[in-house]
Short mmCIF file of C-alpha atoms in Angstrom, two decimals:
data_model
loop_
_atom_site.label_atom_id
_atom_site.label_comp_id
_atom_site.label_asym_id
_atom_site.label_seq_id
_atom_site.Cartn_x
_atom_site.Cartn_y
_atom_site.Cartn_z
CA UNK A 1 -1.71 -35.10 -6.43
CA UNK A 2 -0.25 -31.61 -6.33
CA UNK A 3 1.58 -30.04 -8.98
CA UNK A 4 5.59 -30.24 -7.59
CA UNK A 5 5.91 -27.03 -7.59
CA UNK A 6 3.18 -26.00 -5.75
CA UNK A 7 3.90 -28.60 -3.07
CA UNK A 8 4.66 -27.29 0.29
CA UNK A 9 8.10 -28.21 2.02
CA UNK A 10 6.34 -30.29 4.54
CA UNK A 11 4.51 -32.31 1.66
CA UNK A 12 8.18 -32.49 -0.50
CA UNK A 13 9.96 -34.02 2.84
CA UNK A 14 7.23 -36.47 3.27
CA UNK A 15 7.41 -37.56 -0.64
CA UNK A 16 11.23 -37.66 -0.18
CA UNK A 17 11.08 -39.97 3.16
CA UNK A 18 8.73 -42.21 0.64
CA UNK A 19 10.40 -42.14 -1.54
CA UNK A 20 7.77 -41.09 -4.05
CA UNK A 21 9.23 -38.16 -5.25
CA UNK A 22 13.26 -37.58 -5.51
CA UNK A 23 14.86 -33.95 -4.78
CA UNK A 24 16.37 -34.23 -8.37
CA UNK A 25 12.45 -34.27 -9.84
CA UNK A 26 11.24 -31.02 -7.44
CA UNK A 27 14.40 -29.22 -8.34
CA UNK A 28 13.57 -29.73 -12.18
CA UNK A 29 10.01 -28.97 -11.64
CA UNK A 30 10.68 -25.73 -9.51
CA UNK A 31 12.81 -24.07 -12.46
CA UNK A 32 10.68 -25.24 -15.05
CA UNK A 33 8.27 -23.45 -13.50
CA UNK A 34 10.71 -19.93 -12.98
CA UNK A 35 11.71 -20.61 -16.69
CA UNK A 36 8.09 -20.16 -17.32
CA UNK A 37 7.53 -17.26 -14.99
CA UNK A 38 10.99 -15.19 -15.00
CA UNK A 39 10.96 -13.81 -18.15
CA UNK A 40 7.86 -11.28 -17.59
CA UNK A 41 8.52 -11.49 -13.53
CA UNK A 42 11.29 -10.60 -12.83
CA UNK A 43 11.80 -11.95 -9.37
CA UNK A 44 15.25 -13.66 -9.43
CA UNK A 45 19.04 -12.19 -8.91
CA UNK A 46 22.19 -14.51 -9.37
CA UNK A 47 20.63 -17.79 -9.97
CA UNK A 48 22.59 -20.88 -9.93
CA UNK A 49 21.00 -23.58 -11.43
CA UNK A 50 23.25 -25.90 -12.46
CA UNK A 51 25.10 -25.55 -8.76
CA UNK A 52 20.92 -26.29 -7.23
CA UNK A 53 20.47 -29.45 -9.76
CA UNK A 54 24.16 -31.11 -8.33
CA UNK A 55 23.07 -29.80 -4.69
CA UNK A 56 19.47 -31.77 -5.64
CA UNK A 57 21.30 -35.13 -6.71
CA UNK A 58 23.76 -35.31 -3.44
CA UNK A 59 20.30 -34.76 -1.70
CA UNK A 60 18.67 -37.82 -3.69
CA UNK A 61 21.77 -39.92 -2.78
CA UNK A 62 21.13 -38.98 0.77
CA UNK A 63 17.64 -39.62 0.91
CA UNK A 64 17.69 -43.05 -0.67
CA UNK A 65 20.27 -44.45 1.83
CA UNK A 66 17.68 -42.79 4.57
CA UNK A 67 20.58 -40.21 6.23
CA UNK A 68 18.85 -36.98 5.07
CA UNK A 69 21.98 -33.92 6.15
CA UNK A 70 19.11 -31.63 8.05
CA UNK A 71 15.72 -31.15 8.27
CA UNK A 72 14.90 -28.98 4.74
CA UNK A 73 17.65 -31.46 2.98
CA UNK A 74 16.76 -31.24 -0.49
CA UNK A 75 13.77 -28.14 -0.32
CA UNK A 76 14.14 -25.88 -2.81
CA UNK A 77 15.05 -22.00 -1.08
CA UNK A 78 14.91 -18.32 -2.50
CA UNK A 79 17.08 -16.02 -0.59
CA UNK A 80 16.82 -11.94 -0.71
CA UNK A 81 19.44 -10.57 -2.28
CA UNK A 82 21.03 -8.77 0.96
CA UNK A 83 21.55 -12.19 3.14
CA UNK A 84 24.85 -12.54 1.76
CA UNK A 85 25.70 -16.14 0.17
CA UNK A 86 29.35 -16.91 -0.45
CA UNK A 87 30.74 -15.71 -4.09
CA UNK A 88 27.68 -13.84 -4.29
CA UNK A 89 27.74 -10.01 -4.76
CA UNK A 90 25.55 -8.24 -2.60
CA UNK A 91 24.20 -4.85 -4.58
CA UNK A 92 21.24 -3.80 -1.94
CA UNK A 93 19.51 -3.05 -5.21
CA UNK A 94 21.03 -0.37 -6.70
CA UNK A 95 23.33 0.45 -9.22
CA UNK A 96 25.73 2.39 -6.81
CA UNK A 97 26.70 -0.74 -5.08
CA UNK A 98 30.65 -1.85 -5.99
CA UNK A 99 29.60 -5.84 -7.46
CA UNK A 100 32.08 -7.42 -4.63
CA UNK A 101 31.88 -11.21 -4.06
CA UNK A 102 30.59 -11.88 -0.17
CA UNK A 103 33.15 -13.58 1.94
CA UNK A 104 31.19 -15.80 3.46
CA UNK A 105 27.54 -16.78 4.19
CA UNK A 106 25.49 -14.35 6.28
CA UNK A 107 24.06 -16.86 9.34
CA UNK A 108 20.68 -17.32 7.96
CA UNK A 109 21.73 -18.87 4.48
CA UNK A 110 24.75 -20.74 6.36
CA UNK A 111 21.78 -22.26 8.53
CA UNK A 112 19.36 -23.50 5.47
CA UNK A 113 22.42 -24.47 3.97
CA UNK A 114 23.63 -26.74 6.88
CA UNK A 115 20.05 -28.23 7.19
CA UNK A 116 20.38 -29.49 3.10
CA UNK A 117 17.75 -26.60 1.97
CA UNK A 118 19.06 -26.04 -2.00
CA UNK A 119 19.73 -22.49 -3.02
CA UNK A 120 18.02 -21.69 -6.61
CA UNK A 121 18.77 -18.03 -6.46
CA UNK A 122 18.99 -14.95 -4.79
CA UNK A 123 15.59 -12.68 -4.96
CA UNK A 124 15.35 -9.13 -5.66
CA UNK A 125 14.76 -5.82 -4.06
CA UNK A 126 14.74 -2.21 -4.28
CA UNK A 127 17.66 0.36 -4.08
CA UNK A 128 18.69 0.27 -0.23
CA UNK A 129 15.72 -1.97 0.70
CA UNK A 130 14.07 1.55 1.19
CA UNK A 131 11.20 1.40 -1.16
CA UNK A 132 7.90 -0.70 -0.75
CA UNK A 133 8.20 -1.43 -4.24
CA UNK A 134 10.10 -3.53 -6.72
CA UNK A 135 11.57 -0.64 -8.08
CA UNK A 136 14.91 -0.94 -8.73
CA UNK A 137 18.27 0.94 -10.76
CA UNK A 138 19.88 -2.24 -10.63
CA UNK A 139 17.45 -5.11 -11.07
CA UNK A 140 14.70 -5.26 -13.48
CA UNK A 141 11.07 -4.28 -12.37
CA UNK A 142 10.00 -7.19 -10.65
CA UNK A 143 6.12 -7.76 -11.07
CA UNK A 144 3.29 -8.86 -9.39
CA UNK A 145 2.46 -12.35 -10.44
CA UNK A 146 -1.27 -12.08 -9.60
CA UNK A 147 -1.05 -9.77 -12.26
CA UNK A 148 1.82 -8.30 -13.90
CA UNK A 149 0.26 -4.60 -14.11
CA UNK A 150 0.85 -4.47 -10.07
CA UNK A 151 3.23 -3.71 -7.64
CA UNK A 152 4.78 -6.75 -5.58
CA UNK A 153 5.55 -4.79 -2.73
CA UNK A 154 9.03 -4.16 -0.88
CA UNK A 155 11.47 -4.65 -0.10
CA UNK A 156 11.34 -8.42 -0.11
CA UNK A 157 10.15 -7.90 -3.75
CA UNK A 158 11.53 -10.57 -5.46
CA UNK A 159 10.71 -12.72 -2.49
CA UNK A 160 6.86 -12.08 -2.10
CA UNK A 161 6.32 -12.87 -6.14
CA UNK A 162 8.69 -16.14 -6.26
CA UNK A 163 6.64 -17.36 -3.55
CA UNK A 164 3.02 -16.50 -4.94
CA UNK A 165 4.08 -17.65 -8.38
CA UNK A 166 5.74 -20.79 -7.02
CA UNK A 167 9.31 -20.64 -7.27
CA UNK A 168 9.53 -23.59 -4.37
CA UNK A 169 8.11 -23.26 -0.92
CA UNK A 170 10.25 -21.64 0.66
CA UNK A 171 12.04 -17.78 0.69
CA UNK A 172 13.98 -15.49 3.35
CA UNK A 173 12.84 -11.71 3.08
CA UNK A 174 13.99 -8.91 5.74
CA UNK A 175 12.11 -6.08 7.26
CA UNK A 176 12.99 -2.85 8.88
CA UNK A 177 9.68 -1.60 8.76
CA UNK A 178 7.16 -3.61 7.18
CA UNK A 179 9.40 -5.30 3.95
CA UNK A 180 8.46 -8.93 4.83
CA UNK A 181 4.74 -8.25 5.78
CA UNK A 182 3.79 -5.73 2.76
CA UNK A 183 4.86 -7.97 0.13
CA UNK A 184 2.99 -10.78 1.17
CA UNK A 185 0.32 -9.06 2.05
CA UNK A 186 0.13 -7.77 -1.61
CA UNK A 187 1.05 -11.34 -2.85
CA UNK A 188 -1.16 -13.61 -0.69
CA UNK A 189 1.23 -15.30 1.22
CA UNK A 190 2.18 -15.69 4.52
CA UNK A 191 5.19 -14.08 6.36
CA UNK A 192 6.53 -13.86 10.29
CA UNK A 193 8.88 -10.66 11.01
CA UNK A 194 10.24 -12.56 14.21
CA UNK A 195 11.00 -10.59 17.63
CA UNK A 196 14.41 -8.66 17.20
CA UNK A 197 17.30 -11.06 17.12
CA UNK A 198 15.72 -13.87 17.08
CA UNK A 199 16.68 -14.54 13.59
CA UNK A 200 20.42 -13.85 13.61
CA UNK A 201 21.27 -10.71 11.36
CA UNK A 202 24.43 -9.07 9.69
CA UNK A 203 25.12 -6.68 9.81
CA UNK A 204 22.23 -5.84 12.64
CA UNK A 205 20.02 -2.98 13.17
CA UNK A 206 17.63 -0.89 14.36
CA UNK A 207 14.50 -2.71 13.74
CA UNK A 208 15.80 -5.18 11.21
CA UNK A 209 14.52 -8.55 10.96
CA UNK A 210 14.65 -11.87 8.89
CA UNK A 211 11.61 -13.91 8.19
CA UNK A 212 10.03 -16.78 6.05
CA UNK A 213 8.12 -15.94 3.33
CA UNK A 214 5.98 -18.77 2.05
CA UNK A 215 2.73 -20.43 1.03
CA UNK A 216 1.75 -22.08 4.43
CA UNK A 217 2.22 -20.88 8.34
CA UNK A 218 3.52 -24.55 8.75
CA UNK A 219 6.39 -24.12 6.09
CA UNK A 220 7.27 -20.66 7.79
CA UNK A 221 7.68 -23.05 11.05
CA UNK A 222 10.00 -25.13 9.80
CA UNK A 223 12.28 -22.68 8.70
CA UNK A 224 12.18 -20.84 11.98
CA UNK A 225 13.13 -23.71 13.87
CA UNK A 226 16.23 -24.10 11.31
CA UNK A 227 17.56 -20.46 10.95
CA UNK A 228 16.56 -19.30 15.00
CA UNK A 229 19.06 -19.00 17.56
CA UNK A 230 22.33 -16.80 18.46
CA UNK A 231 25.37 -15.88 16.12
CA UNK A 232 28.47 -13.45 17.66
CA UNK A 233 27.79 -11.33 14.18
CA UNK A 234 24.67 -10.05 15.73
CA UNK A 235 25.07 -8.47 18.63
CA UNK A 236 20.99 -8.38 19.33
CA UNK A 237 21.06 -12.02 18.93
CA UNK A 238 18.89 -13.63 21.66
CA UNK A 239 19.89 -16.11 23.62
CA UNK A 240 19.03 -20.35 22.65
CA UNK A 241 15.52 -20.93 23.66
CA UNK A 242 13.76 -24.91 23.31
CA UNK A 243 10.96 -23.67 21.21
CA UNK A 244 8.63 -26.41 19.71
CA UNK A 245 8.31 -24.72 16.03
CA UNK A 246 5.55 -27.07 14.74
CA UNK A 247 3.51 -27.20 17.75
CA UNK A 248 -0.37 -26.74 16.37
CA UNK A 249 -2.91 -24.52 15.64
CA UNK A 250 -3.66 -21.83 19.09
CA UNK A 251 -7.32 -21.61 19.96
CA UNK A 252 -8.50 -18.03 20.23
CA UNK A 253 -11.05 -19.31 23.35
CA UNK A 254 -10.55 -16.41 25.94
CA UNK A 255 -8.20 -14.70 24.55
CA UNK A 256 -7.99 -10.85 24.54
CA UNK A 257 -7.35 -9.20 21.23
CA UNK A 258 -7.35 -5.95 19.98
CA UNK A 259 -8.09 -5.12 16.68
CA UNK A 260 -6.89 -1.84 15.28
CA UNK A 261 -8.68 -0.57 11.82
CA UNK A 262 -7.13 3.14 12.20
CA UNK A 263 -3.24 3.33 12.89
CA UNK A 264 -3.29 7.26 14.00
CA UNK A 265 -1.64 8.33 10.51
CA UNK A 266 -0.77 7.43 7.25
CA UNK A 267 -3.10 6.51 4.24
CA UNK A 268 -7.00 5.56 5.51
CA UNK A 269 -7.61 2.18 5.22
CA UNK A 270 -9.58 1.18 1.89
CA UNK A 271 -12.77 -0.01 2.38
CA UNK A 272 -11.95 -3.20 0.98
CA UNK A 273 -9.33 -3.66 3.24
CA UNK A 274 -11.50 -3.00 6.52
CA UNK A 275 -14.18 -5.08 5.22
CA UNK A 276 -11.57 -8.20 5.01
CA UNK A 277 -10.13 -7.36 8.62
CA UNK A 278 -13.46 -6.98 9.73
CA UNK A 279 -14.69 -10.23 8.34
CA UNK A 280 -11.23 -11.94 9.49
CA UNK A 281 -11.77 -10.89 13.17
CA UNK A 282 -15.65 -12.28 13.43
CA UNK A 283 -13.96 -14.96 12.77
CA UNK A 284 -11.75 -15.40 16.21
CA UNK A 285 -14.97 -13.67 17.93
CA UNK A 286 -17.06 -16.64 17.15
CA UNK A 287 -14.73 -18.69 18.05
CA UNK A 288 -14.64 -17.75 22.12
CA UNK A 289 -11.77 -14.52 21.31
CA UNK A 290 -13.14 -11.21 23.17
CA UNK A 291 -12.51 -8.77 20.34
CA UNK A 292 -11.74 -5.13 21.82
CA UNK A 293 -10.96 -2.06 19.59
CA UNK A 294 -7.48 -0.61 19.81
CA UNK A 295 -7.45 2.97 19.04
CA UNK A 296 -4.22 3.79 16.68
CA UNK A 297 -0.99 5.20 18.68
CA UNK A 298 0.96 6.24 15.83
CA UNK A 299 0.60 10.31 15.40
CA UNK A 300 1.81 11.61 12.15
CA UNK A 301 4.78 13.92 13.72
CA UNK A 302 6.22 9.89 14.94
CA UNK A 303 5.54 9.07 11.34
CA UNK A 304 6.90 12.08 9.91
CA UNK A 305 10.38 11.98 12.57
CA UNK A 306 10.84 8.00 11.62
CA UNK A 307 10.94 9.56 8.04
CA UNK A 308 13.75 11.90 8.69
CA UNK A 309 15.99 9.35 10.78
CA UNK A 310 16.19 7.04 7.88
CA UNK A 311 16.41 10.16 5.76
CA UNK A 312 19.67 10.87 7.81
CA UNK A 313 20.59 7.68 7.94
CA UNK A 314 20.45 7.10 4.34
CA UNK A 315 21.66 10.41 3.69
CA UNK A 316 24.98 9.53 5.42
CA UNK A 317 25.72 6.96 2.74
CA UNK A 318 24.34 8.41 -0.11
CA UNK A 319 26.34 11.88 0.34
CA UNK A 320 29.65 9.45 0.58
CA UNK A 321 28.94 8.17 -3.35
CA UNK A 322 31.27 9.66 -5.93
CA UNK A 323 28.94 12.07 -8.23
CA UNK A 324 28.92 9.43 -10.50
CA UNK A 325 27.51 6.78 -8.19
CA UNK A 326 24.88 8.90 -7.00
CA UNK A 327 23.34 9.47 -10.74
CA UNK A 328 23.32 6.05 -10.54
CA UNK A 329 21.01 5.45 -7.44
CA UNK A 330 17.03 5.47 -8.50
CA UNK A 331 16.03 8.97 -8.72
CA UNK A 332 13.24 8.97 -6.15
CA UNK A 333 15.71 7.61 -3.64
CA UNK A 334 17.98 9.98 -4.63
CA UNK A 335 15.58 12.46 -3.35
CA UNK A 336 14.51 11.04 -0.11
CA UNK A 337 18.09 10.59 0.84
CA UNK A 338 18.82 14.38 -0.17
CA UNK A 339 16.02 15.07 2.26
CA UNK A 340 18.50 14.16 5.00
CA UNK A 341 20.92 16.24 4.39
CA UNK A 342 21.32 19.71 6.31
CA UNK A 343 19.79 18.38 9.17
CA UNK A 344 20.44 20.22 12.71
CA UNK A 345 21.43 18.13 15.34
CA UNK A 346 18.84 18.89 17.34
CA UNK A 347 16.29 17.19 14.51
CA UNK A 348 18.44 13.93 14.40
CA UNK A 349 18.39 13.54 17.99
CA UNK A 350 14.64 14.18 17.92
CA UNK A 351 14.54 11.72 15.02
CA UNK A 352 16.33 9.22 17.64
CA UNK A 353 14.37 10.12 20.38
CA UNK A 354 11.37 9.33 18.59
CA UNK A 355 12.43 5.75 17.68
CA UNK A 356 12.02 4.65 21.41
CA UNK A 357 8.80 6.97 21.59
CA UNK A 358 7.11 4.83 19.20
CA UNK A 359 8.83 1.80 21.04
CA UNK A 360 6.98 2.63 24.16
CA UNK A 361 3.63 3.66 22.75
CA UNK A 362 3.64 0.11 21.09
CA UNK A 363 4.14 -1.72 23.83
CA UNK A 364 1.74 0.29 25.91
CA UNK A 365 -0.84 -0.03 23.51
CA UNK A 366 -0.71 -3.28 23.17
CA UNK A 367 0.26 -4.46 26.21
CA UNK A 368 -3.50 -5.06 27.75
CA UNK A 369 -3.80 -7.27 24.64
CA UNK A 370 -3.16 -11.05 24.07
CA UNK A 371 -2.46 -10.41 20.15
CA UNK A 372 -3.52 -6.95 17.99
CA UNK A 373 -5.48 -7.72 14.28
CA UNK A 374 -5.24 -5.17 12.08
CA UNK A 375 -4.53 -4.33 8.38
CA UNK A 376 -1.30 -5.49 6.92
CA UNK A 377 -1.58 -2.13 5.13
CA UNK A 378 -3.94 0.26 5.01
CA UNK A 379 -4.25 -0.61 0.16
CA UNK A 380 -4.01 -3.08 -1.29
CA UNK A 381 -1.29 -3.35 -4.03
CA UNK A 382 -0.52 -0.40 -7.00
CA UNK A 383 0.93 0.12 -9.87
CA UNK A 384 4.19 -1.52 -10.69
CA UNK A 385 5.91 0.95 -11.65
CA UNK A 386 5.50 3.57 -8.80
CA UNK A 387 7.56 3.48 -5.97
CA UNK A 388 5.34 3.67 -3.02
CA UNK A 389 1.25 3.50 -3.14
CA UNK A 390 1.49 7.72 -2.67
CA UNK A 391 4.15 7.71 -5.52
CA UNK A 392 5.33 10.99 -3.57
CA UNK A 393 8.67 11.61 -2.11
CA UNK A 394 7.37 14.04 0.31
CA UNK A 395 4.62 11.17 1.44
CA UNK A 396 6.68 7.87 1.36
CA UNK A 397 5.99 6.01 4.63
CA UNK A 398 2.06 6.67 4.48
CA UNK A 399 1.41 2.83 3.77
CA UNK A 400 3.28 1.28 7.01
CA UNK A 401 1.99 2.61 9.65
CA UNK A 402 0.15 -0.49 10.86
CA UNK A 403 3.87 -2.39 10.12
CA UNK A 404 6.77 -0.20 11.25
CA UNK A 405 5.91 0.36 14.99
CA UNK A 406 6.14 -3.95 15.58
CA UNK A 407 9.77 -3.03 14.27
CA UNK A 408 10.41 -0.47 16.67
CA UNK A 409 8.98 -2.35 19.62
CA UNK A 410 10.88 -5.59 18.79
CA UNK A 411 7.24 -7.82 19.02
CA UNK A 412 6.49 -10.50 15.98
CA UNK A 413 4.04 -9.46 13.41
CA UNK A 414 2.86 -11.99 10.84
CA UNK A 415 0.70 -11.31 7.81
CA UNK A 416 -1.64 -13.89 5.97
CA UNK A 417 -4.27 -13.24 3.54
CA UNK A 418 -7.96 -12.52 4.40
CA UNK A 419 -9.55 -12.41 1.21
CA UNK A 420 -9.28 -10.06 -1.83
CA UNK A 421 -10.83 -7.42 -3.10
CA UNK A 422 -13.30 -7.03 -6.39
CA UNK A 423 -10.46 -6.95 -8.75
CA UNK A 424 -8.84 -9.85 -6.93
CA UNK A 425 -5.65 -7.90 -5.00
CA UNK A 426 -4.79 -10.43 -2.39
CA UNK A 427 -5.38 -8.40 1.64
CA UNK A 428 -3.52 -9.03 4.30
CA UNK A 429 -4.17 -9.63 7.84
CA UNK A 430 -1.46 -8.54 10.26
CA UNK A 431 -1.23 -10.48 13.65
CA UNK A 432 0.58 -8.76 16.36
CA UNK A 433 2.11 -10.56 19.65
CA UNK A 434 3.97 -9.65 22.75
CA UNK A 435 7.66 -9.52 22.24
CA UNK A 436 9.29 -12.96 22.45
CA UNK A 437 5.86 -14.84 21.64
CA UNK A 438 6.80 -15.50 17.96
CA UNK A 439 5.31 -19.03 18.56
CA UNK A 440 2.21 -17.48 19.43
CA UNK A 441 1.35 -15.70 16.71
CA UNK A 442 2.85 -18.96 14.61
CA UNK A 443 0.15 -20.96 16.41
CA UNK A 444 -2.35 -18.74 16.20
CA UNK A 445 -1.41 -17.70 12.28
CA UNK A 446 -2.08 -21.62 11.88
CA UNK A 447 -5.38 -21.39 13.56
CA UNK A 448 -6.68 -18.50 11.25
CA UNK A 449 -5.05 -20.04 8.40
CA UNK A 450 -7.14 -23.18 8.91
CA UNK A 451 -10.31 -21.40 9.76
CA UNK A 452 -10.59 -18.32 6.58
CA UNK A 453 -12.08 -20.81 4.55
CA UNK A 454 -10.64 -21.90 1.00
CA UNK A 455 -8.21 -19.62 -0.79
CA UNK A 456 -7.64 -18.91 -4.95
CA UNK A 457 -5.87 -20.82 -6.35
CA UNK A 458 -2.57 -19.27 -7.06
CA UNK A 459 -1.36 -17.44 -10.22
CA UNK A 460 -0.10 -19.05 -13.44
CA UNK A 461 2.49 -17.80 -15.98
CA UNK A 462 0.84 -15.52 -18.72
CA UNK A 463 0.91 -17.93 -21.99
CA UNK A 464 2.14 -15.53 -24.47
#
């Protein structure tokens, strides 16, 4: 039988509709296993244990009298730190943040919550969510659990490590520009960065998306199909749509896929890394996919102008900190936001322009394509304590090319591992779809999930 905690949400409903396992018993087992882990990871922000073990035994009382509340009702759940939960502060990371209890639930956590999912903590992430890194001034340095020495990737930090190192089956991250995919690329894990809005966010914005972050494509489906659908806090909601969440595996027979191995800038992909994408896409080749190659569309001056807008953007909060609060921010953020300032409005609007110039060369590019492969990013993971894989202020976005234009364009991007490389990082395979086909590349995540072969087993806590 598996270990509890390394059961899958699908497996832990089953056992709880048996009968042969009781919420109260995962609950236990999942922080047993973070009281075992936490200590040298690092991954956790506000948890509530006690509040998660009472949560647990209503669950148990529910389950035994068959009248479960929703369809996670008694799963364990991580939550990233800037989905507001109700009493919880929400300090995006850094130490400039005033510690402010949230009001209310932000509609993602309200939804888990209304289907019985049981909130063990929040997760961490970097100042402003604007690192790739679990670099923080305010949290501790979260770690990699595959081995502590390495990065865990950003900004979902906390996220991507509670989920390799087992911390339940189930996590929300959010990504702007890659900060779902990265993170479990470098963890091993599989993420979906939904279509824009289909995930309801607050506050909304340009690019910015809530996924799952877990084990298994099939536990990512069932919390899409409890979290999806419109709230009047974000305006870019979409509209209700009947989608069939746990509808199986896609066959790649006929279709047309593009694989991309060169993103147009940014860092070259490691060798390793091609090698594993490579391998990954003979894979839907021999099974009947026509493999095409799609020549990168990113240029480095889109690269370089995406830089400055969030620069700006940044810039415009950071400059509004007392002097005090700003010592306070991490120093290499510090920078990059003071790289915004004394901007001429002709560069911002340039910087604007340029966000729907990389929205239309995605789509173009893509367009002739059923679903793109491609590198989740171009390294695998770094050293924990740098910021970014460059560790250079002046050359911070050089890893997500391959993930920041699917935030542009609006289109779903998952990422599940392909293999690892000879000192056992985990690699990531990113699969792209058309906008609004988030099943699709669910279906077809499920497909290559099922046909890579068998994985490593996953990390345990160091003994000492």
């Amino acid at each position: 039988m598996t270990i509890i905690h390394d059961m899958t949400a699908a497996e832990l409903l089953a056992a709880y509709k048996t009968k042969s396992l009781s919420p109260v018993e995962a609950i236990d087992a999942v922080i047993g296993r973070i009281e075992k882990w936490e200590p040298k990871l690092k991954a956790l922000y506000a948890p509530d244990f006690g509040n998660a073990r009472k949560a647990a035994q209503e669950s148990e009382k529910r389950w035994r009298t068959g009248a479960p509340q929703g369809s996670l009702d008694g799963v364990p759940i991580t939550i990233k730190e800037n989905i507001a939960t109700k009493g919880v502060p929400v300090p995006l990371g850094t130490a400039a943040t005033d510690l402010v209890a949230a009001a209310s639930d932000a509609p993602a956590a309200a939804r888990v919550r209304q289907a019985g999912a049981i909130i063990l903590a929040k997760t961490t992430m970097p100042d402003f969510g604007m690192l790739s890194s679990g670099r923080s001034s305010f949290h501790p340095l979260t770690r990699n659990p595959w081995n502590l020495a390495w990065n865990p990737g950003g900004s979902s930090a906390g996220a991507g490590a509670a989920a390799a190192a087992g911390y339940g089956p189930l996590h929300l991250g959010t990504d702007i520009g890659g900060s779902v995919r990265l993170p479990a690329s470098w963890n091993g894990i599989f993420t979906l960065k939904p279509s824009l809005g289909r995930i309801p966010v607050d506050p909304p914005f340009l690019g910015r998306a809530i996924g799952p972050m877990t084990r298994t494509v099939g536990d990512a489906a069932l919390v899409m199909a409890a979290v999806c659908g419109p709230d009047a806090r974000d305006h870019t909601s979409l509209p209700a749509t009947d989608i069939d969440w746990s509808a199986g595996p896609l066959d790649p027979k006929g279709l047309k896929i593009g694989l991309m191995l060169d993103a147009g800038s940014g860092l070259p992909v490691d060798a390793e890394v091609k090698d594993a994408v490579e391998k990954a896409a003979r894979l839907f080749a021999d099974a009947g996919a026509v493999i095409e190659p799609l020549e990168g569309f990113l240029s480095p001056e889109m690269l370089h102008l995406q830089d400055l807008f969030w620069r700006v953007r940044s810039w415009a909060d950071f400059s509004g900190l007392s002097h005090a609060k700003q010592a306070s921010v991490l120093p290499f953020i510090a920078d990059w936001c003071r790289g915004g300032a004394d901007v001429s409005g002709v560069a911002v609007m340039r910087s604007i322009n340029n966000y729907m110039a990389i929205r239309a060369a995605t789509v173009r590019a893509t367009m002739p394509f059923d679903f793109v492969l491609s590198p989740t990013s171009p390294v695998p993971t770094y050293p924990a304590e740098w910021e970014t894989p460059t560790n250079d202020v002046n050359r911070p976005l050089e890893h997500i090319s391959f993930t920041m234009p699917f935030n542009m364009s609006e289109q779903p991007a998952a990422s599940i591992n392909c293999g690892y490389t000879g000192e056992g990082k985990p690699i990531g395979l990113q699969i792209a779809g058309r906008r609004f086909d988030d099943l699709g590349v669910l279906r077809l995540s499920r497909w290559f999930e099922s046909a890579r072969g068998p994985q490593k087993p996953w990390p345990e806590p160091p003994v000492a």
